[in-house]
Coordinates of C-alpha atoms (C1' of nucleotides) in Angstrom, one line a residue:
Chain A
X1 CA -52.4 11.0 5.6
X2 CA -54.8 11.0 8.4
X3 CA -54.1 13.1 11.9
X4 CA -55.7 13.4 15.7
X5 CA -55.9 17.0 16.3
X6 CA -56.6 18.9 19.8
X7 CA -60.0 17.3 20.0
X8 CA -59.4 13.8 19.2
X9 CA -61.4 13.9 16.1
X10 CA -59.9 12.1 12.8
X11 CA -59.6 13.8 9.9
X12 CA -57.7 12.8 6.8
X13 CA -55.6 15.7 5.5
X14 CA -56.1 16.7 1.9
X15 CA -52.5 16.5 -0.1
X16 CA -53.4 20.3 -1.3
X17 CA -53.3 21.6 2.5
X18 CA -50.2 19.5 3.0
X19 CA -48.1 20.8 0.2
X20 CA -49.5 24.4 1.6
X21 CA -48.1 23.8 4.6
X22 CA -44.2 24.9 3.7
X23 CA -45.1 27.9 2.6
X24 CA -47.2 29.0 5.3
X25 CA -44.2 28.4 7.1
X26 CA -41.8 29.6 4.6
X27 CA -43.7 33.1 5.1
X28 CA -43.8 32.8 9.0
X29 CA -40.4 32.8 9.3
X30 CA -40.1 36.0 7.2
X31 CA -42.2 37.5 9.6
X32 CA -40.9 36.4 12.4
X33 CA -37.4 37.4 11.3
X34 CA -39.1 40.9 10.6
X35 CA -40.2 41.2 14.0
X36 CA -43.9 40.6 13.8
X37 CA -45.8 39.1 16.6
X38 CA -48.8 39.0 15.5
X39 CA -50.8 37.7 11.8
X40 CA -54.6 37.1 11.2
X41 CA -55.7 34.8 8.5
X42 CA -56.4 37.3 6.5
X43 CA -52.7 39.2 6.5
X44 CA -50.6 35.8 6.0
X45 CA -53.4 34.4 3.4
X46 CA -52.8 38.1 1.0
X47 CA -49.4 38.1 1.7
X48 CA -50.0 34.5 -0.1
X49 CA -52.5 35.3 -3.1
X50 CA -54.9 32.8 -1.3
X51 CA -58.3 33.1 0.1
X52 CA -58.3 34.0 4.5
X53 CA -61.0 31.4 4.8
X54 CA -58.6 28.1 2.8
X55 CA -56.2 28.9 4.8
X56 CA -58.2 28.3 8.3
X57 CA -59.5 25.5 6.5
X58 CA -56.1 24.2 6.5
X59 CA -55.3 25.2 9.8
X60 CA -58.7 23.7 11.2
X61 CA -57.0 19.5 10.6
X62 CA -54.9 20.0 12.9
X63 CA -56.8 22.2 15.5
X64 CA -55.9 24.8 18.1
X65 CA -53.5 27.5 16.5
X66 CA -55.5 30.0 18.1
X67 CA -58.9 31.6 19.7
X68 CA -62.0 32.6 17.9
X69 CA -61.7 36.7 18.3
X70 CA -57.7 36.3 18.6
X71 CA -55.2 36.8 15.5
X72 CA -52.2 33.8 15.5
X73 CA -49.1 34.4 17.7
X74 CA -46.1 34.1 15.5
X75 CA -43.8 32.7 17.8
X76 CA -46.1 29.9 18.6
X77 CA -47.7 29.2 14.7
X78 CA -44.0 28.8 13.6
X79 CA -42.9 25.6 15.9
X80 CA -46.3 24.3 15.5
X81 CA -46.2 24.0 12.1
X82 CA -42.6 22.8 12.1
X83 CA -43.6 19.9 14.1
X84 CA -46.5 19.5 11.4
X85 CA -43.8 19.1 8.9
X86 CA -41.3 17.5 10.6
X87 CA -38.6 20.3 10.4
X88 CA -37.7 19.8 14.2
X89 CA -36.5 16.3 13.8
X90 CA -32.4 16.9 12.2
X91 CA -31.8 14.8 8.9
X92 CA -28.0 14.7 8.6
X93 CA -27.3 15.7 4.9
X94 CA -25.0 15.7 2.3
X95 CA -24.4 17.2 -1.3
X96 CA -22.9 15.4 -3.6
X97 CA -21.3 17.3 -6.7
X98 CA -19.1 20.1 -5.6
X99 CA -19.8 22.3 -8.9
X100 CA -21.3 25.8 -8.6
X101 CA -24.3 24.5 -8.1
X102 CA -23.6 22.3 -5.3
X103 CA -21.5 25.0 -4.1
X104 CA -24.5 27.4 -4.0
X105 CA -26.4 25.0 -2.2
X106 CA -23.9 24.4 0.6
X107 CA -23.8 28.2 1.1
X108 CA -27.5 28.2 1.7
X109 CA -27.8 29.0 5.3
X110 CA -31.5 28.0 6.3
X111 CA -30.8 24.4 5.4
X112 CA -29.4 24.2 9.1
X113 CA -32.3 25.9 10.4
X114 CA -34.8 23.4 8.8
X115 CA -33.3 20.5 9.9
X116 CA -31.4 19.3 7.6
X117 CA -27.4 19.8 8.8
X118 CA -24.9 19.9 6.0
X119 CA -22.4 17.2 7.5
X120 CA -20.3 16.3 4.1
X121 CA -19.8 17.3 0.6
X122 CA -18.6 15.3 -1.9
X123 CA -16.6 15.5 -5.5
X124 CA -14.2 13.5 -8.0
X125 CA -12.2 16.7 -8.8
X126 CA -9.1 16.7 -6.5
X127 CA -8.7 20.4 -7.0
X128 CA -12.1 21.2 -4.5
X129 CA -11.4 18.0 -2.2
X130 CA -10.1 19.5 0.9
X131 CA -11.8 22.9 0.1
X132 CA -14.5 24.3 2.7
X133 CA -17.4 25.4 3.0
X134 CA -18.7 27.0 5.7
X135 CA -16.8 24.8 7.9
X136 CA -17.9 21.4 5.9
X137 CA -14.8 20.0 3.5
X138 CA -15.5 19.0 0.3
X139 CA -14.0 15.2 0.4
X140 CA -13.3 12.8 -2.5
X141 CA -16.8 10.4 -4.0
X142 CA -14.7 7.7 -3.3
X143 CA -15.1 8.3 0.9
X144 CA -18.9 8.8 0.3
X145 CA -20.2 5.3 0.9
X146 CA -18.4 5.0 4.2
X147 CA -19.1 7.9 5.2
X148 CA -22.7 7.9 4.6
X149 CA -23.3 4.4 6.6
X150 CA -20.6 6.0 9.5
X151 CA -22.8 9.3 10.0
X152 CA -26.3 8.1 9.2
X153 CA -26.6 10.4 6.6
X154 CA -30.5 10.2 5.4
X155 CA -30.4 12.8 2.0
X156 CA -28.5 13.2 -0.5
X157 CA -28.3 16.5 -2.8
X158 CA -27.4 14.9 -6.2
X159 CA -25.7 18.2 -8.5
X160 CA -22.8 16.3 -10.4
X161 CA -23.0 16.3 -14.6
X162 CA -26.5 14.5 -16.1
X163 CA -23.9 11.9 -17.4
X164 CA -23.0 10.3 -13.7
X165 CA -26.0 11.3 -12.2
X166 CA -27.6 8.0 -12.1
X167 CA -24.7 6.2 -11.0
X168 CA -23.9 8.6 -8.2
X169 CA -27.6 7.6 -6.7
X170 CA -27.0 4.4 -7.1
X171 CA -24.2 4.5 -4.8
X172 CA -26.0 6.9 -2.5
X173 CA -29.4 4.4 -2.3
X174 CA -26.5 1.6 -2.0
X175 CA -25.0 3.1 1.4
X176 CA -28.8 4.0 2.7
X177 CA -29.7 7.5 1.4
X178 CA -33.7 7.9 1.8
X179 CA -34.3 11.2 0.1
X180 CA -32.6 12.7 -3.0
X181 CA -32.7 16.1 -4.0
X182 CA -32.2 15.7 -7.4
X183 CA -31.0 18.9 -9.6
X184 CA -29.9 16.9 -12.2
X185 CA -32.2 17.6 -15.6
X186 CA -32.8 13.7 -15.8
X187 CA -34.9 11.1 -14.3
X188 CA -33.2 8.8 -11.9
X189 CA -34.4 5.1 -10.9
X190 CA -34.5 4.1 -7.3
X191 CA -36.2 1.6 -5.4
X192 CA -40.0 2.8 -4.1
X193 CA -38.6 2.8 -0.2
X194 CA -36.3 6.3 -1.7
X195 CA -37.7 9.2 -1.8
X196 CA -37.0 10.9 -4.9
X197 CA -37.6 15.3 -5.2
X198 CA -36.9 16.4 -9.0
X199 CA -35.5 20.2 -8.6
X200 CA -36.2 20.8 -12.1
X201 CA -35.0 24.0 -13.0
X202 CA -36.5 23.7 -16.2
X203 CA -39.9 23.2 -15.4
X204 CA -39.6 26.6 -12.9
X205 CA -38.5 28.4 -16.4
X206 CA -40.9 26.9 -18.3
X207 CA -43.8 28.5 -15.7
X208 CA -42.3 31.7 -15.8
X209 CA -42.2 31.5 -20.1
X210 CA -45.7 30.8 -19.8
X211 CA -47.1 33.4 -17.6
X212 CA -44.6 36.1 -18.9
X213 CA -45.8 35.3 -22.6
X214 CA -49.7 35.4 -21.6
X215 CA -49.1 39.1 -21.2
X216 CA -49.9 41.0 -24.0
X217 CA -51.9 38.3 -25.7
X218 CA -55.6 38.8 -26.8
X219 CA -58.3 38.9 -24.7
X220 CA -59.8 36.0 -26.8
X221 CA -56.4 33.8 -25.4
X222 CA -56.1 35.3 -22.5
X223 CA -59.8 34.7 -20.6
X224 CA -60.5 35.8 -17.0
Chain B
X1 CA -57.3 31.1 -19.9
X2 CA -59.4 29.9 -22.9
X3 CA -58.2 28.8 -25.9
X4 CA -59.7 27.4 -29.3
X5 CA -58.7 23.5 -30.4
X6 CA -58.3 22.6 -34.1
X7 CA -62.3 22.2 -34.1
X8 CA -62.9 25.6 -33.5
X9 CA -64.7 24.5 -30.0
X10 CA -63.4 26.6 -27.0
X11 CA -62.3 25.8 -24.1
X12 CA -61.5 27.3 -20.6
X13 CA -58.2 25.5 -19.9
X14 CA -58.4 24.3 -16.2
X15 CA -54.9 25.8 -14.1
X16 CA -53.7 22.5 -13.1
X17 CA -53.7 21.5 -17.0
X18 CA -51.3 24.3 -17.7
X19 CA -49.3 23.5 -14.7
X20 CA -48.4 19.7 -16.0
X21 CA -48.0 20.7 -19.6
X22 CA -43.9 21.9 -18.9
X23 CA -43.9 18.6 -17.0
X24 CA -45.0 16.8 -20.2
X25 CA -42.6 18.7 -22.2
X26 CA -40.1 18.4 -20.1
X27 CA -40.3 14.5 -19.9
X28 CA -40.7 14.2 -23.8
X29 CA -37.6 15.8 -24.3
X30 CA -36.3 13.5 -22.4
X31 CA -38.1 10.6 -24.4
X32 CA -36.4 12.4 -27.4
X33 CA -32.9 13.0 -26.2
X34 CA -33.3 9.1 -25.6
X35 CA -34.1 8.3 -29.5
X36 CA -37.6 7.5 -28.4
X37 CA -40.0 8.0 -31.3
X38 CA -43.3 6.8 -30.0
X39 CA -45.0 7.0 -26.9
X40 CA -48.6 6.0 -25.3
X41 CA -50.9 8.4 -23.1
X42 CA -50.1 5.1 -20.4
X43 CA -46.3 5.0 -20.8
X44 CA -46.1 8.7 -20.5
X45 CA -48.8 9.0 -17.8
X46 CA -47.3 6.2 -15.8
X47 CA -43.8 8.0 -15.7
X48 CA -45.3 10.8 -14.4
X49 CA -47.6 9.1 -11.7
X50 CA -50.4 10.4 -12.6
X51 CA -53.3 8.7 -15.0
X52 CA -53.4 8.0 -18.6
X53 CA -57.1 9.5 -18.8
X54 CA -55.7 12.3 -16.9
X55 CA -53.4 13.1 -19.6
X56 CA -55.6 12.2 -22.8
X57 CA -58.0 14.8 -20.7
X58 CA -55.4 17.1 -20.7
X59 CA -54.7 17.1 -24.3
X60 CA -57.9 17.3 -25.2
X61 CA -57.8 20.9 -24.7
X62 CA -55.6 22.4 -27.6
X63 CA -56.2 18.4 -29.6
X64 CA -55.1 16.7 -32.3
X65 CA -51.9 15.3 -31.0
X66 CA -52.9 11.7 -33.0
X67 CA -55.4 9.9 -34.1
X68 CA -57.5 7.1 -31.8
X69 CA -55.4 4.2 -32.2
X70 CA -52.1 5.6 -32.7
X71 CA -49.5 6.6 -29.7
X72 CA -48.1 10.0 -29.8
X73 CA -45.4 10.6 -32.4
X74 CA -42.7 12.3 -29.5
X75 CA -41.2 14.5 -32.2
X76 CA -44.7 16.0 -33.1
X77 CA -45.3 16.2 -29.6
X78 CA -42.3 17.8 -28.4
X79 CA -42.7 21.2 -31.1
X80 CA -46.5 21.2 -30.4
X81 CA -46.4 21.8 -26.9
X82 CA -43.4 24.1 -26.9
X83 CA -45.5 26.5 -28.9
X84 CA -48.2 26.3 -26.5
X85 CA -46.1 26.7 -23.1
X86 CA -44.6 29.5 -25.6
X87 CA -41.3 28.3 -25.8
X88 CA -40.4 28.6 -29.2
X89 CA -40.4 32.6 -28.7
X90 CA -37.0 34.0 -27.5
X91 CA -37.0 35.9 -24.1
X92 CA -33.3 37.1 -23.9
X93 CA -32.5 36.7 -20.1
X94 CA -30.1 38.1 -17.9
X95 CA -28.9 36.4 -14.2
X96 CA -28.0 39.0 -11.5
X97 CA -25.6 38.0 -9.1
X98 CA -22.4 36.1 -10.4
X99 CA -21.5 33.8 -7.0
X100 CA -21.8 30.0 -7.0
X101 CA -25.8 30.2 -7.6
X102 CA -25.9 32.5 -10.3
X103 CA -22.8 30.9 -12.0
X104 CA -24.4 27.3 -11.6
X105 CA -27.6 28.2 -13.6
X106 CA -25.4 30.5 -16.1
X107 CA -23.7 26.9 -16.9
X108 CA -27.8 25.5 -17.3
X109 CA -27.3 24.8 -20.8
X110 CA -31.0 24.0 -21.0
X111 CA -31.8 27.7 -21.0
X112 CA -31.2 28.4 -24.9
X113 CA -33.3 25.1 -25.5
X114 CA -36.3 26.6 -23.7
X115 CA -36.4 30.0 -25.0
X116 CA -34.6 31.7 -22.9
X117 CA -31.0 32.5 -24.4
X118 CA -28.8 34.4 -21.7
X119 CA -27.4 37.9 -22.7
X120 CA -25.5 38.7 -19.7
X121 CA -24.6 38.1 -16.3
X122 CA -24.4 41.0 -13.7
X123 CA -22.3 41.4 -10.1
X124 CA -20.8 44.0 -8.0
X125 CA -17.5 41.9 -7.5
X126 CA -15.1 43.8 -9.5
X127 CA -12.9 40.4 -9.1
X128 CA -15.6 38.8 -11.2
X129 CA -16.2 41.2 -13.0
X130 CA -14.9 40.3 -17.0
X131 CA -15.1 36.3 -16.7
X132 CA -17.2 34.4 -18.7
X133 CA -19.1 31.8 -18.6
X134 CA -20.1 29.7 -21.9
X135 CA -19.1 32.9 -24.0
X136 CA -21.2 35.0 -21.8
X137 CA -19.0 38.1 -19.8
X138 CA -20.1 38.9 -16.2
X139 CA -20.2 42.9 -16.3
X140 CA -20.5 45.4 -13.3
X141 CA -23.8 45.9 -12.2
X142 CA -24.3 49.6 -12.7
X143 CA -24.0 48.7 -16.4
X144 CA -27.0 46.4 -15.9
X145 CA -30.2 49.0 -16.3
X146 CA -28.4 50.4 -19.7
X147 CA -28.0 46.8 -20.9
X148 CA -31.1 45.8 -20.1
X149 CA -33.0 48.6 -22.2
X150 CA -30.4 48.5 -24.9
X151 CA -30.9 44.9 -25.7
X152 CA -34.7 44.5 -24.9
X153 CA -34.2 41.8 -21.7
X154 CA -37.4 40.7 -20.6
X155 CA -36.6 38.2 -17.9
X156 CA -34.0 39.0 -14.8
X157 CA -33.0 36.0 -12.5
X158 CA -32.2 37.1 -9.3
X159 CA -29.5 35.4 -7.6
X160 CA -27.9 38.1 -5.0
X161 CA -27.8 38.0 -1.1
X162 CA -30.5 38.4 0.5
X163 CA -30.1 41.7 1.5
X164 CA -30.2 43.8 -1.9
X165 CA -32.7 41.6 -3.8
X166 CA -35.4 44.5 -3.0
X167 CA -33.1 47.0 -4.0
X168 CA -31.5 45.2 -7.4
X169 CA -35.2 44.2 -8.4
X170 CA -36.1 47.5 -8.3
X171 CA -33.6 48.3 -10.5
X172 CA -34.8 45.1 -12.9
X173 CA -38.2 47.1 -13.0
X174 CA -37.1 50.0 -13.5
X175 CA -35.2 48.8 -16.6
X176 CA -38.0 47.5 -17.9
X177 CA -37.8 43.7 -17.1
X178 CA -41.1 42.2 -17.0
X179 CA -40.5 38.5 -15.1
X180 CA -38.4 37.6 -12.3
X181 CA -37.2 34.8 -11.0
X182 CA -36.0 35.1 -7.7
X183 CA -34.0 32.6 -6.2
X184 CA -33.4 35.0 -3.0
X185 CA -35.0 33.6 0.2
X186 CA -37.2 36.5 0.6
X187 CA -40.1 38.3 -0.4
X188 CA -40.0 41.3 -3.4
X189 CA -42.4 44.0 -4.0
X190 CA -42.9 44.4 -7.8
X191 CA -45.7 46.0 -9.5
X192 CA -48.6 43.8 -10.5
X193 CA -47.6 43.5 -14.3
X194 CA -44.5 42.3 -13.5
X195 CA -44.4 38.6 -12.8
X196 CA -42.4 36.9 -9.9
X197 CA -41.8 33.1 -9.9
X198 CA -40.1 32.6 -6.5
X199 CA -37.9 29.7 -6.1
X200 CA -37.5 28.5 -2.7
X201 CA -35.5 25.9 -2.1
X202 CA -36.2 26.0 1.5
X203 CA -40.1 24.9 0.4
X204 CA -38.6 21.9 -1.9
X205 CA -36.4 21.1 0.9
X206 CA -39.5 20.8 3.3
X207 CA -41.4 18.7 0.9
X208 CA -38.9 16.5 1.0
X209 CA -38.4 16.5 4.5
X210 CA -42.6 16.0 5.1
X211 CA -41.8 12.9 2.7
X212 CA -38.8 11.4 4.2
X213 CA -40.2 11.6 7.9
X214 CA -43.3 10.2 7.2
X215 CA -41.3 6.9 6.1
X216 CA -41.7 4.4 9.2
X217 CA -44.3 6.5 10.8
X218 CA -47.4 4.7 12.3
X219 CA -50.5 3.4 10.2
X220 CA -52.9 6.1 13.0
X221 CA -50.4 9.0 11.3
X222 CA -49.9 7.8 7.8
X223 CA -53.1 6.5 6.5
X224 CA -53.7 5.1 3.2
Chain C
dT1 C1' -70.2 47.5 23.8
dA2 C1' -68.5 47.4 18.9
dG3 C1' -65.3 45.6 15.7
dA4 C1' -62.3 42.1 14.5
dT5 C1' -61.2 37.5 14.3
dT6 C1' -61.1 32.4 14.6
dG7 C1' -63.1 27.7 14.2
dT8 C1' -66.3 25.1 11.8
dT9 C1' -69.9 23.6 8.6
dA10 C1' -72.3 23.5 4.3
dA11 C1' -72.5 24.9 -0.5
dT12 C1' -70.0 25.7 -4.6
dC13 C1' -66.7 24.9 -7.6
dG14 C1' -63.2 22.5 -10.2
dA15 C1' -60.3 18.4 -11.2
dT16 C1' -59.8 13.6 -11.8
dT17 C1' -61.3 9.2 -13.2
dA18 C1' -63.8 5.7 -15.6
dA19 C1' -65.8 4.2 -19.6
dC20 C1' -66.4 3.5 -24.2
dA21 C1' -67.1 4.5 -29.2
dA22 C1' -64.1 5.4 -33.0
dT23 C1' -60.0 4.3 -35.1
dC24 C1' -55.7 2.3 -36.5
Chain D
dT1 C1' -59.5 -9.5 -37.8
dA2 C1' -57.9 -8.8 -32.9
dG3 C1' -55.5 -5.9 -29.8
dA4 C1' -54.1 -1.4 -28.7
dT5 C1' -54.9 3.2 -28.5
dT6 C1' -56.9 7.9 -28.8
dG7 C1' -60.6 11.4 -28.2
dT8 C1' -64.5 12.5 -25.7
dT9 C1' -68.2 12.5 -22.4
dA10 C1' -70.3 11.7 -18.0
dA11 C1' -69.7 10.4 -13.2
dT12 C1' -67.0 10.7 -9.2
dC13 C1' -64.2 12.8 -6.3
dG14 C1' -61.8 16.4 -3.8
dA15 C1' -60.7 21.3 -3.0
dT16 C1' -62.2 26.0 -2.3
dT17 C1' -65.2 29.4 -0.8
dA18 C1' -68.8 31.6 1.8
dA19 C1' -71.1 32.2 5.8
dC20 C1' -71.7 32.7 10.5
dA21 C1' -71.8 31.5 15.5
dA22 C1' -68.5 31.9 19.2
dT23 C1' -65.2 34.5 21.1
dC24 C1' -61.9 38.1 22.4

DNA sequence: TAGATTGTTAATCGATTAACAATC
DNA sequence: TAGATTGTTAATCGATTAACAATC
């Protein structure tokens, strides 16, 4: 990815910065909901177990966040970076798979707020059909391919069973779905125009087993 | 972290090495699941994105996976790096918060497989109180700190609005959990031996969104 | 002014890739 | 044997950190 900052010098943007980038803003929005005004590099960058001076570095692609001598104004860092990201632009959405799971998701609140409006769920059990969630029915899969193409829906939140999962994005892809977020434990095929995010819980577990075991081990296993 | 390989040569494992191994794992079980019984470094690599070499390099580290000139035997594979992501040792688990997120991942039937069987399942809602889910009865919170010591829980997942997560953590500490993972769209204060994975959707959900909008954007803003 | 802070560059550090001998 | 594959090292590449002038 390459960007023009302030200055109209080029600089291609390092993938580690970009995938920073969310949770800079993910913290800035904490803060801002808290009431602060004001953060200096070196606040937001402990608050993040990272180093102040990486994350100017990031900052310094895209140019102008601040002054030298001045810390960063909240309410101005926070649309900037959602522009960065693309959080300002709405992505009509849709979850498809009305389980708990799906039905955890749709209660999420900040998917609204991060531009991705909830505008249809979706399920094969006609005991949820015609259940709502805040304000969005659940409707049956059947409606979902028409629906899809009549509301230029863009993502897809696939959380049915592992068994249909890769039939249900096939039918999402079919009707013009350009992002999955997939919650399924299983790998789904789609063409390399569709944008694909694996939520897999297990690998978050896994993380957590890892780190939660290292305690208590040996120096000799444990280095650092 | 260091480690010694079947050689007796040590080794400082590099952090994005142990980052991909549950990604590894988690893809070989799916290998296995599939009756899959041999796999190359390319294969593998190559569903994964990332580089054959990059993988060998990888498993260089603890070694002895194969022999040059043989692919991996999966169900070697599969056992050898669940001991090293430390999967194999038991870390009973309880999930806080019974609604439609923490009922979702109490159905996660991939839990038990990783090493983390589920003992219980907390809420406040006396009308939930007494269900079950896969054999496993949601009991009232205040029971939760006695439980906890009474049956050695090491890991708490913390699925409760927003606005107690501080508050039951705390209580997790104080019980003597030792890993969290928070699914609560906030920040919590634990003391430094306890470990925290946060999982935030609303940073999954802006990857995504970075992803999808940068479909159709210009050569100048896309770059290679 | 003095202390704090950003923007920016250069130096360090770590991760990825290529290459190939050894092996099946 | 010929083709495929791993284990292993060295070379390349990219990311992080330190440092400091400029600024408030």
């Amino acid at each position: 990815m390459r960007v023009v900052n302030t200055k109209g010098k080029k600089f291609r943007v390092p993938d580690a910065t970009i995938l920073r980038l969310p949770l800079y803003l993910d913290k800035l929005i904490l803060l801002q909901q808290a009431g602060v005004k004001e953060v200096s590099s070196r606040q937001l960058a402990t608050s993040l177990d990272i180093k102040a001076s990486q994350l100017r570095h990031d900052f310094h692609y895209f140019g102008g966040f601040s002054k030298p001598g001045r810390p960063y104004q909240v309410d101005k860092l926070v649309p900037a970076l959602e522009e960065i990201i693309g959080v300002d632009v709405p992505v009509p959405m849709i979850i498809v798979g009305a389980g708990h799971l799906g039905q955890g998701l749709a209660n999420y609140r900040n998917f609204e707020r991060l531009g991705f409006p909830l505008r249809g769920i979706f399920d094969v059990d006609p005991k949820l059909v015609g259940l709502e969630i805040r304000g969005v029915p659940i409707r049956p899969l059947s409606e979902m391919t028409a629906f899809v193409k009549e509301h230029g829906i863009k993502v897809g939140v696939l959380t049915v069973p592992v068994n249909v999962a890769q039939d249900v994005a096939n039918q999402m892809v079919a009707a013009g779905v350009v992002g999955i977020w997939n919650f399924t434990p299983t790998d789904i095929r789609t063409p390399p125009q569709v944008i694909v995010r694996n939520e897999r819980l297990a690998v978050g577990l896994m993380c957590l087993s890892f780190k939660t075991k290292r305690i208590g081990q040996t120096e000799e296993l444990r280095g650092d």
